[in-house]
CSV table of C-alpha atoms and ligand atoms in Angstrom, one decimal:
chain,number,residue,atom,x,y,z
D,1,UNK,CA,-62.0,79.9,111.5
D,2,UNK,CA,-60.2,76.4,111.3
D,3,UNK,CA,-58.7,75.1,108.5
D,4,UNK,CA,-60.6,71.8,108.6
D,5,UNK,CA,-64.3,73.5,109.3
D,6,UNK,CA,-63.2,75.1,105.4
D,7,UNK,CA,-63.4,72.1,104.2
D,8,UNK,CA,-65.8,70.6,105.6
D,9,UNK,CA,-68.4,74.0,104.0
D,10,UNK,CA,-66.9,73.2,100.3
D,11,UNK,CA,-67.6,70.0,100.7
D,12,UNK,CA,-71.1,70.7,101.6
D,13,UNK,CA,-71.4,73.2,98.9
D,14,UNK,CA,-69.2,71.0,96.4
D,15,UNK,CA,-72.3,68.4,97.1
D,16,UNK,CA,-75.6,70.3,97.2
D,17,UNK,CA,-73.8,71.9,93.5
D,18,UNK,CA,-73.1,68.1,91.8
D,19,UNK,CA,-77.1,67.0,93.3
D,20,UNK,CA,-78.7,69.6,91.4
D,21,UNK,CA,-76.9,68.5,88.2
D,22,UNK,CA,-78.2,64.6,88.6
D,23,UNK,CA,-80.6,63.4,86.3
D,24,UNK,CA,-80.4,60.0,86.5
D,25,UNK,CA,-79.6,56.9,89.0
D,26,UNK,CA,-76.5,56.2,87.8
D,27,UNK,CA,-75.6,60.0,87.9
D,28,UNK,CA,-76.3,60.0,91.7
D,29,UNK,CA,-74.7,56.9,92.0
D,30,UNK,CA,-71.2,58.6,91.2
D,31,UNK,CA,-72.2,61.7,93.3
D,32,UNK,CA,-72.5,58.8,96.4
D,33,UNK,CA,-68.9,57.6,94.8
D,34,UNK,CA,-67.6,60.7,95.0
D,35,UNK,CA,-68.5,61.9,98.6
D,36,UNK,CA,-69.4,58.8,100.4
D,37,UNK,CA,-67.0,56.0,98.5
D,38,UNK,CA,-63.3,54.9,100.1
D,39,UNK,CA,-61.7,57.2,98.7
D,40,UNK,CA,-64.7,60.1,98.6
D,41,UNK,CA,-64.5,63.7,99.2
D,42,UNK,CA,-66.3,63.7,102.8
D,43,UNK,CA,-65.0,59.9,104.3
D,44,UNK,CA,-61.4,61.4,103.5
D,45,UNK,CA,-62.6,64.5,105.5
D,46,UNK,CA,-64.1,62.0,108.4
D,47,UNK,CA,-60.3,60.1,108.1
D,48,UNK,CA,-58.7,63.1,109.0
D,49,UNK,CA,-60.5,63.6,111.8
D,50,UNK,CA,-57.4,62.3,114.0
D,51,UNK,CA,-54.9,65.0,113.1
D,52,UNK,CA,-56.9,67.7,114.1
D,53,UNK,CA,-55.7,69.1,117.7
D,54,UNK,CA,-57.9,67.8,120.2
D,55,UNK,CA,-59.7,70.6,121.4
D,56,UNK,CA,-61.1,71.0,117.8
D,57,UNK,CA,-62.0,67.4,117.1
D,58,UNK,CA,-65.2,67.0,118.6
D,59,UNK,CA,-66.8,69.8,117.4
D,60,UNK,CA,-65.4,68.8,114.0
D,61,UNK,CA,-66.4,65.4,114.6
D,62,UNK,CA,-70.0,65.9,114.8
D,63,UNK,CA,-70.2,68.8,112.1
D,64,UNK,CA,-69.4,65.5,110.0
D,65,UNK,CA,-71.4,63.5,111.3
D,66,UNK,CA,-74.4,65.7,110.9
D,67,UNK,CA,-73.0,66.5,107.7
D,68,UNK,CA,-73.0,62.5,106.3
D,69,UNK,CA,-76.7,62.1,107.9
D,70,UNK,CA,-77.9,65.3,105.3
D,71,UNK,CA,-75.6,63.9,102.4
D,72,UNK,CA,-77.0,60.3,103.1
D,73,UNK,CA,-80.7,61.8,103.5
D,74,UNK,CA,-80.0,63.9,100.1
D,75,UNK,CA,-79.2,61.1,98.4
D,76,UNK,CA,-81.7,58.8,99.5
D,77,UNK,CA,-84.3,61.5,99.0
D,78,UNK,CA,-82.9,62.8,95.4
D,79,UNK,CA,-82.7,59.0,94.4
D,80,UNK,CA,-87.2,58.5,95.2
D,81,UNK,CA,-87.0,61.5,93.1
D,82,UNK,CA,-85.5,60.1,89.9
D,83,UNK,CA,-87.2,57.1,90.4
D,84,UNK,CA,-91.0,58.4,90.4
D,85,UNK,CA,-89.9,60.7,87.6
D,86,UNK,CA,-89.1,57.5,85.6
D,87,UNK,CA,-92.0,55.4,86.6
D,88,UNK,CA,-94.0,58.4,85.3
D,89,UNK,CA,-92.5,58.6,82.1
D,90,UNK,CA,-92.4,55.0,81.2
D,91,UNK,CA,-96.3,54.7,82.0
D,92,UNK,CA,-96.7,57.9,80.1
D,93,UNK,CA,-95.2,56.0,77.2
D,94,UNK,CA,-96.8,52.9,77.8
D,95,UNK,CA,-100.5,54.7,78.7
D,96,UNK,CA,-103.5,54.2,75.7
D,97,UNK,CA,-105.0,56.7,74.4
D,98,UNK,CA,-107.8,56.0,74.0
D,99,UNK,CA,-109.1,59.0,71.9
D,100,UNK,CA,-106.6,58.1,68.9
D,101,UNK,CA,-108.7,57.1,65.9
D,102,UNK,CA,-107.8,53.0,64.8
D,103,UNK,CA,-106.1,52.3,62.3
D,104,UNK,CA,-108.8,50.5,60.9
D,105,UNK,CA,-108.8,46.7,60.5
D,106,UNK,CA,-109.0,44.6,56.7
D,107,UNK,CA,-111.5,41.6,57.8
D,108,UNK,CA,-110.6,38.1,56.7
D,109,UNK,CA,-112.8,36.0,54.1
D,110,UNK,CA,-113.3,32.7,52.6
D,111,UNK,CA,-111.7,33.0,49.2
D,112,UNK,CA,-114.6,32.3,46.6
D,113,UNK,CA,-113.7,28.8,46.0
D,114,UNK,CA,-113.9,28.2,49.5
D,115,UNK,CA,-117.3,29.6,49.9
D,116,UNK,CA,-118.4,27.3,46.5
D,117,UNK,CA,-116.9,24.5,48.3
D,118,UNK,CA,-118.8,25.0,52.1
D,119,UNK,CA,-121.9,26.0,49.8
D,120,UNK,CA,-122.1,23.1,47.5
D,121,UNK,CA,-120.9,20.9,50.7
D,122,UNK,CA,-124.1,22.1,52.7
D,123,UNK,CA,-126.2,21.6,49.9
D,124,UNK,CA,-125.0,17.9,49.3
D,125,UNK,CA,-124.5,17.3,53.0
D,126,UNK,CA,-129.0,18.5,52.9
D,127,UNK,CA,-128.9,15.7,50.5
D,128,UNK,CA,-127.6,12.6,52.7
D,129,UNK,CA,-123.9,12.9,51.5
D,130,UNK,CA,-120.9,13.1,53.9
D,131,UNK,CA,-117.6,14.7,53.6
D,132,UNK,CA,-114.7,12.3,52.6
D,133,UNK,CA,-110.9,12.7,52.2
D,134,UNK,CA,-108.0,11.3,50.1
D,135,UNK,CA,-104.5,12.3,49.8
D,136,UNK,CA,-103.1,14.4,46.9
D,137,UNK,CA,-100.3,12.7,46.5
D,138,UNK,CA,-101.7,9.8,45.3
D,139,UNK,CA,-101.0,6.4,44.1
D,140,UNK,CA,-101.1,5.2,40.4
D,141,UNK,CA,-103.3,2.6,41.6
D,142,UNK,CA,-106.2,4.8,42.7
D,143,UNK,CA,-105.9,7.3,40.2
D,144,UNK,CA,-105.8,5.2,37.3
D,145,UNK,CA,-106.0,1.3,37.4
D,146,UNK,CA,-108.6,1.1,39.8
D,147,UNK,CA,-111.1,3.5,37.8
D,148,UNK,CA,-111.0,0.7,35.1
D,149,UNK,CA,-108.0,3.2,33.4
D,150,UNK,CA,-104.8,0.6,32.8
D,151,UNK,CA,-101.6,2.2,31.5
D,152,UNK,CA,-101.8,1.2,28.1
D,153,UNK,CA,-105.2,2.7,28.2
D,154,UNK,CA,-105.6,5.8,25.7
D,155,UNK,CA,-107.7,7.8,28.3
D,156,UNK,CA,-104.4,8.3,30.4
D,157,UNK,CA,-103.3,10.7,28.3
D,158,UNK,CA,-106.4,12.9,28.7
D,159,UNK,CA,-105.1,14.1,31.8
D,160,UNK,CA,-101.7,15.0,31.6
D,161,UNK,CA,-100.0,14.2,35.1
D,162,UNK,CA,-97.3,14.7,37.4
D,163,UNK,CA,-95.1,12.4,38.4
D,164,UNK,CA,-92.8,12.1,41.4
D,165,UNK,CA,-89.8,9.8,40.5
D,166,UNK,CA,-91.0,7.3,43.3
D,167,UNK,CA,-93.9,7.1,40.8
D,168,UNK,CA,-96.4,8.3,42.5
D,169,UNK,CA,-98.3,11.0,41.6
D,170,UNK,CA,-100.4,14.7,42.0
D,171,UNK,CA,-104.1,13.4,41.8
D,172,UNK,CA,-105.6,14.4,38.5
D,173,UNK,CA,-108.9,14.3,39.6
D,174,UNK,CA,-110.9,13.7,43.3
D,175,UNK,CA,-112.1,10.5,41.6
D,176,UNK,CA,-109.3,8.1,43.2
D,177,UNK,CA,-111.8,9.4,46.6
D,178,UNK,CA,-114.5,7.0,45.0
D,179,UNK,CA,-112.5,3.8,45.2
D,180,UNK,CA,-110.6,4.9,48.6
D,181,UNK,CA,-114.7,5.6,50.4
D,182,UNK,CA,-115.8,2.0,48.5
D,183,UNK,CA,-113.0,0.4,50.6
D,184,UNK,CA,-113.4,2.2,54.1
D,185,UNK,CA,-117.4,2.4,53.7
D,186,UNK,CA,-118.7,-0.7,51.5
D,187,UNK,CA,-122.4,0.1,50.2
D,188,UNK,CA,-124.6,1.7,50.4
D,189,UNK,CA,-122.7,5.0,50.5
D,190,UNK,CA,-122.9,8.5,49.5
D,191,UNK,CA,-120.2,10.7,49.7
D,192,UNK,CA,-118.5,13.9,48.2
D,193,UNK,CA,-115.1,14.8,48.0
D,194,UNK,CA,-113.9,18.8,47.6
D,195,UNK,CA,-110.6,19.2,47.0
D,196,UNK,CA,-107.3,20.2,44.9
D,197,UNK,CA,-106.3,18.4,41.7
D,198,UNK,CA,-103.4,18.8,39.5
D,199,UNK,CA,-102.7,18.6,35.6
D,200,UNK,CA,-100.0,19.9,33.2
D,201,UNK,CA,-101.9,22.7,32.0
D,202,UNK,CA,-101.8,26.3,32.2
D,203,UNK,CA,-103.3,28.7,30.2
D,204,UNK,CA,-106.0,31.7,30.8
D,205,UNK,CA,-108.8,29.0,31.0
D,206,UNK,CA,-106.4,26.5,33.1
D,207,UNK,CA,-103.8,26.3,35.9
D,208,UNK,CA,-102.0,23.4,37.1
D,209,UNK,CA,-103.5,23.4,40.2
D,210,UNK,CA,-107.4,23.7,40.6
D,211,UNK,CA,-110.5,21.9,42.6
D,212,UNK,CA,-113.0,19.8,42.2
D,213,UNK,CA,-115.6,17.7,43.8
D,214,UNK,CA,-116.5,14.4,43.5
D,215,UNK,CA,-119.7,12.7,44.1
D,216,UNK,CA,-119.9,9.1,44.8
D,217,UNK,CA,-123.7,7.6,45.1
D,218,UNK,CA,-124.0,3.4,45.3
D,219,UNK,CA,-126.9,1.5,46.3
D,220,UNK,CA,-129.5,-0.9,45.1
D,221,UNK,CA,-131.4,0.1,42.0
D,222,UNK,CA,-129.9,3.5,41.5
D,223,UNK,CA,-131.3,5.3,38.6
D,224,UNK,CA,-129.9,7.4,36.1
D,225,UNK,CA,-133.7,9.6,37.0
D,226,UNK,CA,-131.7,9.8,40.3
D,227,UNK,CA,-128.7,11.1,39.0
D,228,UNK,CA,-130.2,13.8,37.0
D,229,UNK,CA,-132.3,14.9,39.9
D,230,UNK,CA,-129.4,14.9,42.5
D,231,UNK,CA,-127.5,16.9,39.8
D,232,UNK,CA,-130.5,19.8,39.2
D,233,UNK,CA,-131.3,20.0,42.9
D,234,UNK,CA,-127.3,21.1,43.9
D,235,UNK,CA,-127.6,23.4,40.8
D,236,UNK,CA,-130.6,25.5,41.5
D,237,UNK,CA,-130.1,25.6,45.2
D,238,UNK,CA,-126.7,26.8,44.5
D,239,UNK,CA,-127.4,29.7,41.9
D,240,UNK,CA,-130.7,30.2,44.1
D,241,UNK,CA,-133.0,29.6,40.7
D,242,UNK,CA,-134.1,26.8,38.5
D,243,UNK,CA,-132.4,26.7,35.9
D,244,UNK,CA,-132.1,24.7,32.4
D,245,UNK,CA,-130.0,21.9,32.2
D,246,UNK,CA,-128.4,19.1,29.8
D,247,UNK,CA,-126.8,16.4,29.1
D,248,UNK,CA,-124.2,15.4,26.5
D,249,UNK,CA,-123.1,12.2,26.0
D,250,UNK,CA,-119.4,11.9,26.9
D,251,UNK,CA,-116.8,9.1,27.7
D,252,UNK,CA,-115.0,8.6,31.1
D,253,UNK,CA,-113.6,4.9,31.3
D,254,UNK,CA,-115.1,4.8,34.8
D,255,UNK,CA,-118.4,5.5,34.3
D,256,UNK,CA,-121.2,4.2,31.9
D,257,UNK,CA,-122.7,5.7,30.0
D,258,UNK,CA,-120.7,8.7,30.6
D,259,UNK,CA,-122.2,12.2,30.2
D,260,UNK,CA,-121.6,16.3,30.5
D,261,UNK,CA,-123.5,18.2,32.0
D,262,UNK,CA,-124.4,21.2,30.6
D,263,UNK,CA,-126.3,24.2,32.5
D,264,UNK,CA,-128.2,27.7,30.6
D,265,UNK,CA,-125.9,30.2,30.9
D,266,UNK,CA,-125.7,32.1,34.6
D,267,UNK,CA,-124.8,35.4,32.3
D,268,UNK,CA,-127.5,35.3,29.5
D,269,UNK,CA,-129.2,32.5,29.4
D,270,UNK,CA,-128.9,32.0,25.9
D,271,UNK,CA,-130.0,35.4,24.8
D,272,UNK,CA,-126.7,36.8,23.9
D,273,UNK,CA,-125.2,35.6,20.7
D,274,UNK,CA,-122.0,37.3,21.9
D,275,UNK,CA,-122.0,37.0,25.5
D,276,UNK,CA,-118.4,36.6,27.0
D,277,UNK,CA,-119.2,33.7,29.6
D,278,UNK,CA,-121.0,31.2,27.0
D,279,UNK,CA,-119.3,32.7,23.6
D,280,UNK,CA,-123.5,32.7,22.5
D,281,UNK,CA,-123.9,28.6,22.9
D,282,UNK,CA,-126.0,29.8,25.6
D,283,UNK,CA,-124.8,26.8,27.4
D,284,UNK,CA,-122.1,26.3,30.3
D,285,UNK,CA,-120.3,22.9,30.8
D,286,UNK,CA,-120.5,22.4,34.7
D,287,UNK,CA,-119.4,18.7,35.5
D,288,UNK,CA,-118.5,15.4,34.3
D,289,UNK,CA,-120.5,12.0,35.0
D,290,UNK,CA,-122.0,9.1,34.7
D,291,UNK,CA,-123.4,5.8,36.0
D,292,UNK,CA,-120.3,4.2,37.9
D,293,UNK,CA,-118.9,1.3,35.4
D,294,UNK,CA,-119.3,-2.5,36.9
D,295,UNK,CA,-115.2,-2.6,37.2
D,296,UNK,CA,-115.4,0.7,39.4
D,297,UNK,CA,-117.7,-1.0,42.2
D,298,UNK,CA,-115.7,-4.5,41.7
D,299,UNK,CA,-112.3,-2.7,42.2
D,300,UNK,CA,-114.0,-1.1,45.7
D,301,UNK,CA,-114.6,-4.2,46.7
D,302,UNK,CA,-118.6,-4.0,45.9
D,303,UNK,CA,-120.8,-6.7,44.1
D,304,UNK,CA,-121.7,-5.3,40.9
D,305,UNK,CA,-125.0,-7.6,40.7
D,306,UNK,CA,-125.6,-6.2,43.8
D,307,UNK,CA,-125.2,-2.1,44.2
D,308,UNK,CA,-125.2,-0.1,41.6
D,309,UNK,CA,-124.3,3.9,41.6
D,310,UNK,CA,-123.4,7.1,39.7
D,311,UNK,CA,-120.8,9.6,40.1
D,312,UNK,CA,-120.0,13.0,39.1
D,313,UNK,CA,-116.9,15.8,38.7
D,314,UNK,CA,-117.8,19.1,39.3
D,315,UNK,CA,-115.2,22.1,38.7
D,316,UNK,CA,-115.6,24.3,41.8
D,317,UNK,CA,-113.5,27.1,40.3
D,318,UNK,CA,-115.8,27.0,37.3
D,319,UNK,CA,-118.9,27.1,39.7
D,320,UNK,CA,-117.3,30.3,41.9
D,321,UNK,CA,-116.5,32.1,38.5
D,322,UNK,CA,-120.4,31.5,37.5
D,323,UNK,CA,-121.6,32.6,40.9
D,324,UNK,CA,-119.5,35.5,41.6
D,325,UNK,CA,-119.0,36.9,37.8
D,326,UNK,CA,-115.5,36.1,37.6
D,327,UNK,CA,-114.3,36.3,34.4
D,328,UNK,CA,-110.1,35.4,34.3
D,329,UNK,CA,-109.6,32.2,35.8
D,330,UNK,CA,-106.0,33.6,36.8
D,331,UNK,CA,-108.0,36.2,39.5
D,332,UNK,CA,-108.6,33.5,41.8
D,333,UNK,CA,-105.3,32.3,42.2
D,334,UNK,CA,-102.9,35.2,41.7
D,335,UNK,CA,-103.6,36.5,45.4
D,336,UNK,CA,-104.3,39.8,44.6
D,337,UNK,CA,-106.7,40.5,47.0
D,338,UNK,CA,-107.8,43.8,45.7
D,339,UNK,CA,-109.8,42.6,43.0
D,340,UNK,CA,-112.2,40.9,45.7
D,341,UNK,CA,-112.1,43.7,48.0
D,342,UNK,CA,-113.7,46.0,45.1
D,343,UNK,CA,-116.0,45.0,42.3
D,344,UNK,CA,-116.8,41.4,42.1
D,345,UNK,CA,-120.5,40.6,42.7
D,346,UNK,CA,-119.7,37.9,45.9
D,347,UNK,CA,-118.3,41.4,47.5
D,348,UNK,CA,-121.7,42.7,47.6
P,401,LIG,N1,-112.9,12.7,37.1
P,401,LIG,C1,-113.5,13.3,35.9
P,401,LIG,C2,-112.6,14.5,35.5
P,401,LIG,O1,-111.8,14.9,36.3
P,401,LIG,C3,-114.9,13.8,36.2
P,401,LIG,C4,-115.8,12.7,36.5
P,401,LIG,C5,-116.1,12.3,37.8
P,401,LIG,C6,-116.5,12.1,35.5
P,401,LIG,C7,-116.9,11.3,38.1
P,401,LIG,C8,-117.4,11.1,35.8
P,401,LIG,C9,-117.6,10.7,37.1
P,401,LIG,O2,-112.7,15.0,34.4
């Protein structure tokens, strides 16, 4: 046998031995290097085609050539191998199966203030009144001077405030909404205003940041009658019963006269000398009002011969820890959702 046709039958071997061994693309890549590149195995064997004597050239010559064809062939054919073995296992690993159990989902909620706030909103939105806005940062203008509440006055340190050093101001109450809806709207109006207010103060029964919402009414005539049926209708359709209210005679400088209003206790109803939501008064302090003071409706822009009106303040975190039977304050603000998940009555 000739020396060259040796060679040429390791070479063939040499390759069909490295294909078995490649696993991946770039693994067959060098394989194609190695035989097929400038300086591979079989193209130095096709280079030294020339030195053989001639009689043994052509026969050489086209063992090669077949040769190269099965390499080339091998490789192409090895290389759709890889690559369908791939495709399968990425869209094995990307496939859903669909049998696996969920994980299971938490659903979302309105945190109970929200839901006080959308509920007393609907119930006063039943009763004519729209939705109006005003910024929490807040001016000492609307917060103060315009609900008749100058800075010498005494009353301005019943809400303890904070200040930014441009001296503005966190609202202390929604009641700066009343002036700000007097100026956009004019009269007659009725509007309500949910939203946060803030006061230096924080203790189990208060946090520095809480809601409220304000009710504005102003038109010809208005009663105080009117007032203290506006006031029972919200209540009872809110706690879905009638119940017993009063009022105590209080003092906001923007309203007069200026009263509380007091509601029988959700929890007892007066029954319980010892009961932990009234402390046995058997009455629950719910909101502050009164019939809007002459200085109010001038500083919105109003004639006070004219229109007349009343507003109120109700505490909305007050109102959700009634309705739901929450009984720390702190619950509703501390984020621990837990609490809500399990045993509180609005989870029901
Ligand atoms: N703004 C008062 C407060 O925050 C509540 C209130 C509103 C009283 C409207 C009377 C009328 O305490």
């Amino acid at each position: 046998m000739p020396e060259q046709e040796l060679n040429i039958n390791a070479v063939r071997d040499s390759f069909n031995e490295s294909l078995k061994t490649a696993r991946t693309l770039q693994e067959l890549d060098d394989i194609r290097v190695r035989f097929t590149g400038k300086k591979g195995e079989l193209t130095l064997l096709l280079r030294s085609l020339g030195k053989l004597p001639k009689e043994q050239r052509k026969d050489a010559g086209q063992e090669l050539n077949s040769l190269r064809d099965s390499i080339e062939a091998e490789l192409e054919k090895t290389g759709r191998k890889i690559r369908d073995e791939e495709n399968e296992k990425q869209e094995l690993n990307q496939r859903i199966d669909v049998t696996l159990p969920s994980k299971g989902r938490t659903m979302g909620a309105f945190h109970p203030v929200m839901q006080t706030m959308h509920e007393i909103a609907n119930i006063m939105q039943g009763l004519g009144y729209s939705v109006a806005e005003g910024p929490e940062q807040e001016e000492e203008f609307y917060n103060f001077e315009c609900l008749n509440i100058p800075s010498w006055h005494p009353a301005r340190d019943m809400q303890d405030t904070f200040y930014f050093p441009d001296g503005t101001l966190l609202r202390t109450h929604t009641s700066p909404v009343q002036i700000r809806s007097m100026l956009k709207y004019g009269a007659p109006l009725r509007i309500i205003c949910p939203g946060k207010v803030y006061r230096r103060d924080n203790d189990t029964t208060h946090s520095p940041m809480f809601n409220q919402m304000e009710g504005l009414l102003v038109d010809k005539d208005v009663s105080f009658s009117v007032m203290k049926g506006t006031m029972s209708e919200m209540l009872n359709a809110f706690f879905g019963r009638s119940l017993k209210s009063r009022f105590r005679a209080s003092y906001f400088p923007f309203t007069e006269p200026s009263m509380e209003l007091d509601i029988e206790c959700v929890e007892c109803s007066g029954h319980d000398e010892h009961c932990r939501v009234c402390h046995g008064t058997g009455w629950l302090e719910v909101a502050g009002m009164g019939m809007v003071h002459p200085n109010v409706i001038r500083a919105g822009k109003i004639d006070p011969d004219e229109y007349n009106g009343f507003a109120f303040g109700i505490g909305l975190d007050r109102m959700a820890m009634l309705k739901y039977g929450i009984s720390d304050l702190r619950l509703l603000f501390d984020g621990n959702v837990s609490y809500f998940m399990s045993g509180f009555k609005g989870a029901e």
